[in-house]
Short mmCIF file of C-alpha atoms in Angstrom, two decimals:
data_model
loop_
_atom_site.label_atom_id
_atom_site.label_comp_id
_atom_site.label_asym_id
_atom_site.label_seq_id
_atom_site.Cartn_x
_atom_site.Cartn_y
_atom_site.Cartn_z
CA UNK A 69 127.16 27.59 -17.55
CA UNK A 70 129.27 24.87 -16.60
CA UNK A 71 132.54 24.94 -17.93
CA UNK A 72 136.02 22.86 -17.23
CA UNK A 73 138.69 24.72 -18.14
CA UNK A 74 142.71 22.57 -18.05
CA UNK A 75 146.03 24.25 -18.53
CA UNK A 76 148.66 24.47 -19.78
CA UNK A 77 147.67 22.45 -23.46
CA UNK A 78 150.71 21.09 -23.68
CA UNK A 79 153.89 20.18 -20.90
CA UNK A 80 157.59 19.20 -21.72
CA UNK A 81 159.31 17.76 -19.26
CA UNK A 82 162.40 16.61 -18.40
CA UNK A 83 162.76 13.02 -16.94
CA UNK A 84 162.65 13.98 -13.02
CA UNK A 85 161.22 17.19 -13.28
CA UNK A 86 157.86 17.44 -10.92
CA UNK A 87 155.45 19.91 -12.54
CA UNK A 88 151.70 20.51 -12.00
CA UNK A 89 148.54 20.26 -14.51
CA UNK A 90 145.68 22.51 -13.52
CA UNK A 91 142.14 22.02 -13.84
CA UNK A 92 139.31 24.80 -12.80
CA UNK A 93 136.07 24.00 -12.89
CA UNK A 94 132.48 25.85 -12.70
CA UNK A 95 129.65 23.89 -11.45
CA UNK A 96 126.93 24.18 -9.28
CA UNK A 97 127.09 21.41 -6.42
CA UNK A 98 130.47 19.73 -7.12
CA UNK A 99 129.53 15.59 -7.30
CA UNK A 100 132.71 13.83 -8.89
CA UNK A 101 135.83 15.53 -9.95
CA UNK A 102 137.80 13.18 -12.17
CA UNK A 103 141.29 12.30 -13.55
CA UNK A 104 141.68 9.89 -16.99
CA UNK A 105 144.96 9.35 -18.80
CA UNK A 106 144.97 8.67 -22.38
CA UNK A 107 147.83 7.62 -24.86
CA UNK A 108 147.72 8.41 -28.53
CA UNK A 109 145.08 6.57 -30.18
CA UNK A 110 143.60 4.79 -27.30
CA UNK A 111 140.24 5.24 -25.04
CA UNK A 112 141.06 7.37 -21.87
CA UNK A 113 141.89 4.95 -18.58
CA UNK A 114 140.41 5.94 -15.49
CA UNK A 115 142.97 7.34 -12.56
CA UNK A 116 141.33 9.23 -9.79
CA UNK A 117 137.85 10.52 -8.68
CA UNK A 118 137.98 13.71 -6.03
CA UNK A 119 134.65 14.16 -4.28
CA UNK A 120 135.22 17.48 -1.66
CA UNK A 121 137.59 19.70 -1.41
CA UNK A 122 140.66 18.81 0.45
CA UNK A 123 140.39 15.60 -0.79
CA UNK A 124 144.01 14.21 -1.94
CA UNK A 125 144.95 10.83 -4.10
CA UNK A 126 148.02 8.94 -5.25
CA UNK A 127 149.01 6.63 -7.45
CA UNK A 128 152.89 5.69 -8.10
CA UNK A 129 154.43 9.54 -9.24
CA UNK A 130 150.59 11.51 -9.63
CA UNK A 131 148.31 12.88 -7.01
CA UNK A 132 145.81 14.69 -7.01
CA UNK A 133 143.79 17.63 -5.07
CA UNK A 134 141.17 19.39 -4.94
CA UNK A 135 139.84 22.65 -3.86
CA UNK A 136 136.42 24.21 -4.56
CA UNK A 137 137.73 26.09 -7.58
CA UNK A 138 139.94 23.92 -9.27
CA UNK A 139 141.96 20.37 -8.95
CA UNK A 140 145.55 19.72 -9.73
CA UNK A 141 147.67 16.81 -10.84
CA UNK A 142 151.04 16.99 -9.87
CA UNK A 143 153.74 14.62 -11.58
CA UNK A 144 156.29 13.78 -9.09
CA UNK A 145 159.95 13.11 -10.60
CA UNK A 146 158.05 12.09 -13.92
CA UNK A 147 159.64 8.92 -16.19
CA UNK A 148 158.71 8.78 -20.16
CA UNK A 149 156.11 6.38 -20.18
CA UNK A 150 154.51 9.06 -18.13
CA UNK A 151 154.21 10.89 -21.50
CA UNK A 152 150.36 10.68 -22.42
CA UNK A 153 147.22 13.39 -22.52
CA UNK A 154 145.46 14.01 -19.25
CA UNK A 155 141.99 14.97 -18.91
CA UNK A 156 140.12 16.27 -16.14
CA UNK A 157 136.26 16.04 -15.84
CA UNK A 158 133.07 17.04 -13.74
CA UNK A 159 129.72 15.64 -13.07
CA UNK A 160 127.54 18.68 -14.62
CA UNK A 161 124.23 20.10 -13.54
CA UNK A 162 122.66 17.47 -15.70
CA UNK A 163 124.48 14.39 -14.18
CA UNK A 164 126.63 13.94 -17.41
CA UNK A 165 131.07 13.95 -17.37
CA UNK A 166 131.79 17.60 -18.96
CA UNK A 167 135.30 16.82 -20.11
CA UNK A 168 138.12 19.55 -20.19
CA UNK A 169 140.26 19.49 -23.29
CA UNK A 170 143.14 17.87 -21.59
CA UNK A 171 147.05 19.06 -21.08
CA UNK A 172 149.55 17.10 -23.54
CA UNK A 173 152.50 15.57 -21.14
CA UNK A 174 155.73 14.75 -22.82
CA UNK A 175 158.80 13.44 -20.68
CA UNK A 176 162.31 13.55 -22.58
CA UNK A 177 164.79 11.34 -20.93
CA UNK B 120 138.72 -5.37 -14.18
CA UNK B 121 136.02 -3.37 -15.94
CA UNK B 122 136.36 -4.61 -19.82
CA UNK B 123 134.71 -2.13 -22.45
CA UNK B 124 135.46 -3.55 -26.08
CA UNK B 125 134.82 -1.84 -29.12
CA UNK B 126 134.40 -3.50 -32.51
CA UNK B 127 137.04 -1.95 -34.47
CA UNK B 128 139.67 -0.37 -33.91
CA UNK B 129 139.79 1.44 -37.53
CA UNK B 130 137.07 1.67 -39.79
CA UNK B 131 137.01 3.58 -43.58
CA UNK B 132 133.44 3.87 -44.89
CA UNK B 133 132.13 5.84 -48.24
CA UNK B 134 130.20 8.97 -47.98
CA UNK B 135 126.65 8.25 -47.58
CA UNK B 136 127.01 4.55 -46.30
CA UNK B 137 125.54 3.02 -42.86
CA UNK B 138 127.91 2.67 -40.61
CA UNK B 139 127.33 0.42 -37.14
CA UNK B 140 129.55 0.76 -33.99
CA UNK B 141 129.30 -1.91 -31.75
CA UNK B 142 130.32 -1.59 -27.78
CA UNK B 143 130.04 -4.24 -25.56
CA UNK B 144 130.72 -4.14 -21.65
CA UNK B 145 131.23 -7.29 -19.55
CA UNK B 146 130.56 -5.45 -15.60
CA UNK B 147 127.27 -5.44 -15.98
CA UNK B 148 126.84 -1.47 -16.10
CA UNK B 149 123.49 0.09 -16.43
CA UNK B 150 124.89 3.07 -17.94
CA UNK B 151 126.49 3.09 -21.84
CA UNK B 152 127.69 5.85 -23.34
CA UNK B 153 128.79 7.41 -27.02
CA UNK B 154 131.35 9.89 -27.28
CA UNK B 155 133.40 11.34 -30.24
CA UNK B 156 136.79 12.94 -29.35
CA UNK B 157 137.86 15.82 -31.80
CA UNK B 158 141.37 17.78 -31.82
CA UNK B 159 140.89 20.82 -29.93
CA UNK B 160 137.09 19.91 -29.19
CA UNK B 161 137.78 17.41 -26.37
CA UNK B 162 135.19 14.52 -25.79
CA UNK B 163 131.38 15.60 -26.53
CA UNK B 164 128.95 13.40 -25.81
CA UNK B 165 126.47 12.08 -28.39
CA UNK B 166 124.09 9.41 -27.18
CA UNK B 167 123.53 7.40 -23.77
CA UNK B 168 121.36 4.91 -22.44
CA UNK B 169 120.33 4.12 -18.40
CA UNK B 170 118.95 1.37 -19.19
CA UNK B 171 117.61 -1.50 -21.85
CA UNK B 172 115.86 0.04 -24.56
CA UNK B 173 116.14 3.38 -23.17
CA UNK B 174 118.81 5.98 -24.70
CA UNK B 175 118.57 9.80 -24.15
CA UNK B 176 120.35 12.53 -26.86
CA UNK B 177 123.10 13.66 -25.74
CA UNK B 178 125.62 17.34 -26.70
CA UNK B 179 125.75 16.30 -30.59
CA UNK B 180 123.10 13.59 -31.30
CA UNK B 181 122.49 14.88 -35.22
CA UNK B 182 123.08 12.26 -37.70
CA UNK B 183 123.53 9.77 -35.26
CA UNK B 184 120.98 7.24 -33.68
CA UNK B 185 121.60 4.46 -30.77
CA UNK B 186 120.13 0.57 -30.13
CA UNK B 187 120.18 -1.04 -26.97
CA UNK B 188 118.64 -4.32 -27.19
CA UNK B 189 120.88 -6.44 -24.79
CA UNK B 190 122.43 -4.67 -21.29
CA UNK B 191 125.86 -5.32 -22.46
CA UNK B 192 125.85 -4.38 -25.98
CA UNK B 193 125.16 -0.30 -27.25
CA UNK B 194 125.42 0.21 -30.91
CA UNK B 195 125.98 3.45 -32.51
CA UNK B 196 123.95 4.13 -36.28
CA UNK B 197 125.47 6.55 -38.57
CA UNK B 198 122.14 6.91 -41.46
CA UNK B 199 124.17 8.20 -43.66
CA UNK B 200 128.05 8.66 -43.15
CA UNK B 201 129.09 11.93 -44.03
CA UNK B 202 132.70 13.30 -44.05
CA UNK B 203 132.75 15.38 -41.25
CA UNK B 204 131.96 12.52 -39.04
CA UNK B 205 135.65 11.62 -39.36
CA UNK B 206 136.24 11.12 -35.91
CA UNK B 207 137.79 8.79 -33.01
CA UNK B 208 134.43 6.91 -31.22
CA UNK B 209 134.55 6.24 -27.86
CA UNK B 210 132.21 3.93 -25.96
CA UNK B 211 132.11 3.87 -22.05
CA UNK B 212 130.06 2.62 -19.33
CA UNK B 213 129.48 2.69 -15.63
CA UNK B 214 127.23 1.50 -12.86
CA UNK B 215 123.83 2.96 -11.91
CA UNK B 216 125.15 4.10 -8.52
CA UNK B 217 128.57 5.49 -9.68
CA UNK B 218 129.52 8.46 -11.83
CA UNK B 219 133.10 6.32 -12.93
CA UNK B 220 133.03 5.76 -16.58
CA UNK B 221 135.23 3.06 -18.30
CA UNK B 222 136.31 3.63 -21.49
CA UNK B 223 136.67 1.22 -24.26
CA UNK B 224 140.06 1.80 -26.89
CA UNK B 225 137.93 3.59 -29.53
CA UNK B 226 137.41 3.38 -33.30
CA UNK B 227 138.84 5.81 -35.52
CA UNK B 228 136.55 5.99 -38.47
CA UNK B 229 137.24 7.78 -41.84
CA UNK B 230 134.66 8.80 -43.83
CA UNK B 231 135.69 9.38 -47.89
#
């Protein structure tokens, strides 16, 4: 069964500390690994999409990796307004985004 | 920029009223989706459509139906609002040869 599992559920940071959010996956025939950030009552906004293992992105203080198993996000010297819930999803065996339940990030100044 | 709007952004309806969501994409996506987004249940999917006139169930498609008259537009049907479909609805879309989906800022409907 495909599953995407995220952890930790929740993160507190301080301002400047790097950490890293983990998402593992199980899915036959990896096609689209995918980052989204979402703030509190607001529609997720796309970051990153990981295709094969190795594969790297950045944007300003995240990148992201991925392996065959799992992906993670690492927050580089993180700011508040960094503070939001980040979810990781996979393209399932069906074609459809099976979303993980996402790891809570909050950055105290 | 991909643009995904979404009617409302909160929405209280009465136990056992219709309720329509409307979603409307400006990119020109083939592919519209319906999602509801539950504490500690993450984002399940309820309805989506490939194409005009076409819509497929999705994880949780009870209670709920879907209309997709115009490419841009994909309305979700609640018959008959019940309270346990207290939720945050989220519409997205994304092109026929990407798996990217845009999301739209949601609706957070209450259901008395």
């Amino acid at each position: 069964e495909d599953q995407v599992t995220q952890s930790p559920e929740a993160l507190r940071l301080q301002e400047g500390e790097s950490s890293s959010l983990n998402c593992s996956y199980t899915v036959s025939g990896l096609r689209g690994l995918f980052w989204y950030r979402q703030d509190p009552g607001k529609g997720p906004e796309f970051l990153f999409t990981l295709y094969s293992a190795g594969e790297e992105k950045e944007k300003e203080r995240l990148k992201a990796t991925l392996t065959k198993k799992e992906s993670f996000l690492h927050i580089t010297a993180p700011k508040p307004e960094d503070s939001a819930t980040y979810l990781c999803a996979v393209i399932d065996s069906w074609g459809k985004l099976q979303f993980g339940a996402g790891t809570q990030v909050v950055v105290t100044p | 920029d991909v643009k995904v709007t979404q009617s409302s952004r909160y929405l209280v309806k009465r136990t056992g009223e219709k309720v329509f969501l409307e979603c409307v994409q400006d990119m020109d996506h083939e592919n519209m989706f319906w999602y509801r987004q539950d504490p500690g249940l993450g984002l399940r999917l309820i309805y989506f459509s490939y194409d005009v006139k076409m819509k497929e169930k999705g994880d949780i498609p009870e209670g709920y139906s879907v209309s997709r008259e115009k490419k841009e537009r994909f309305s979700l049907i609640l018959e008959s609002a019940s309270t346990n479909q207290t939720s945050m609805y989220l519409c997205a879309s994304r092109a026929g040869s990407s798996y990217e989906q845009y999301f739209g800022p949601g609706t957070r409907l209450t259901v008395t």
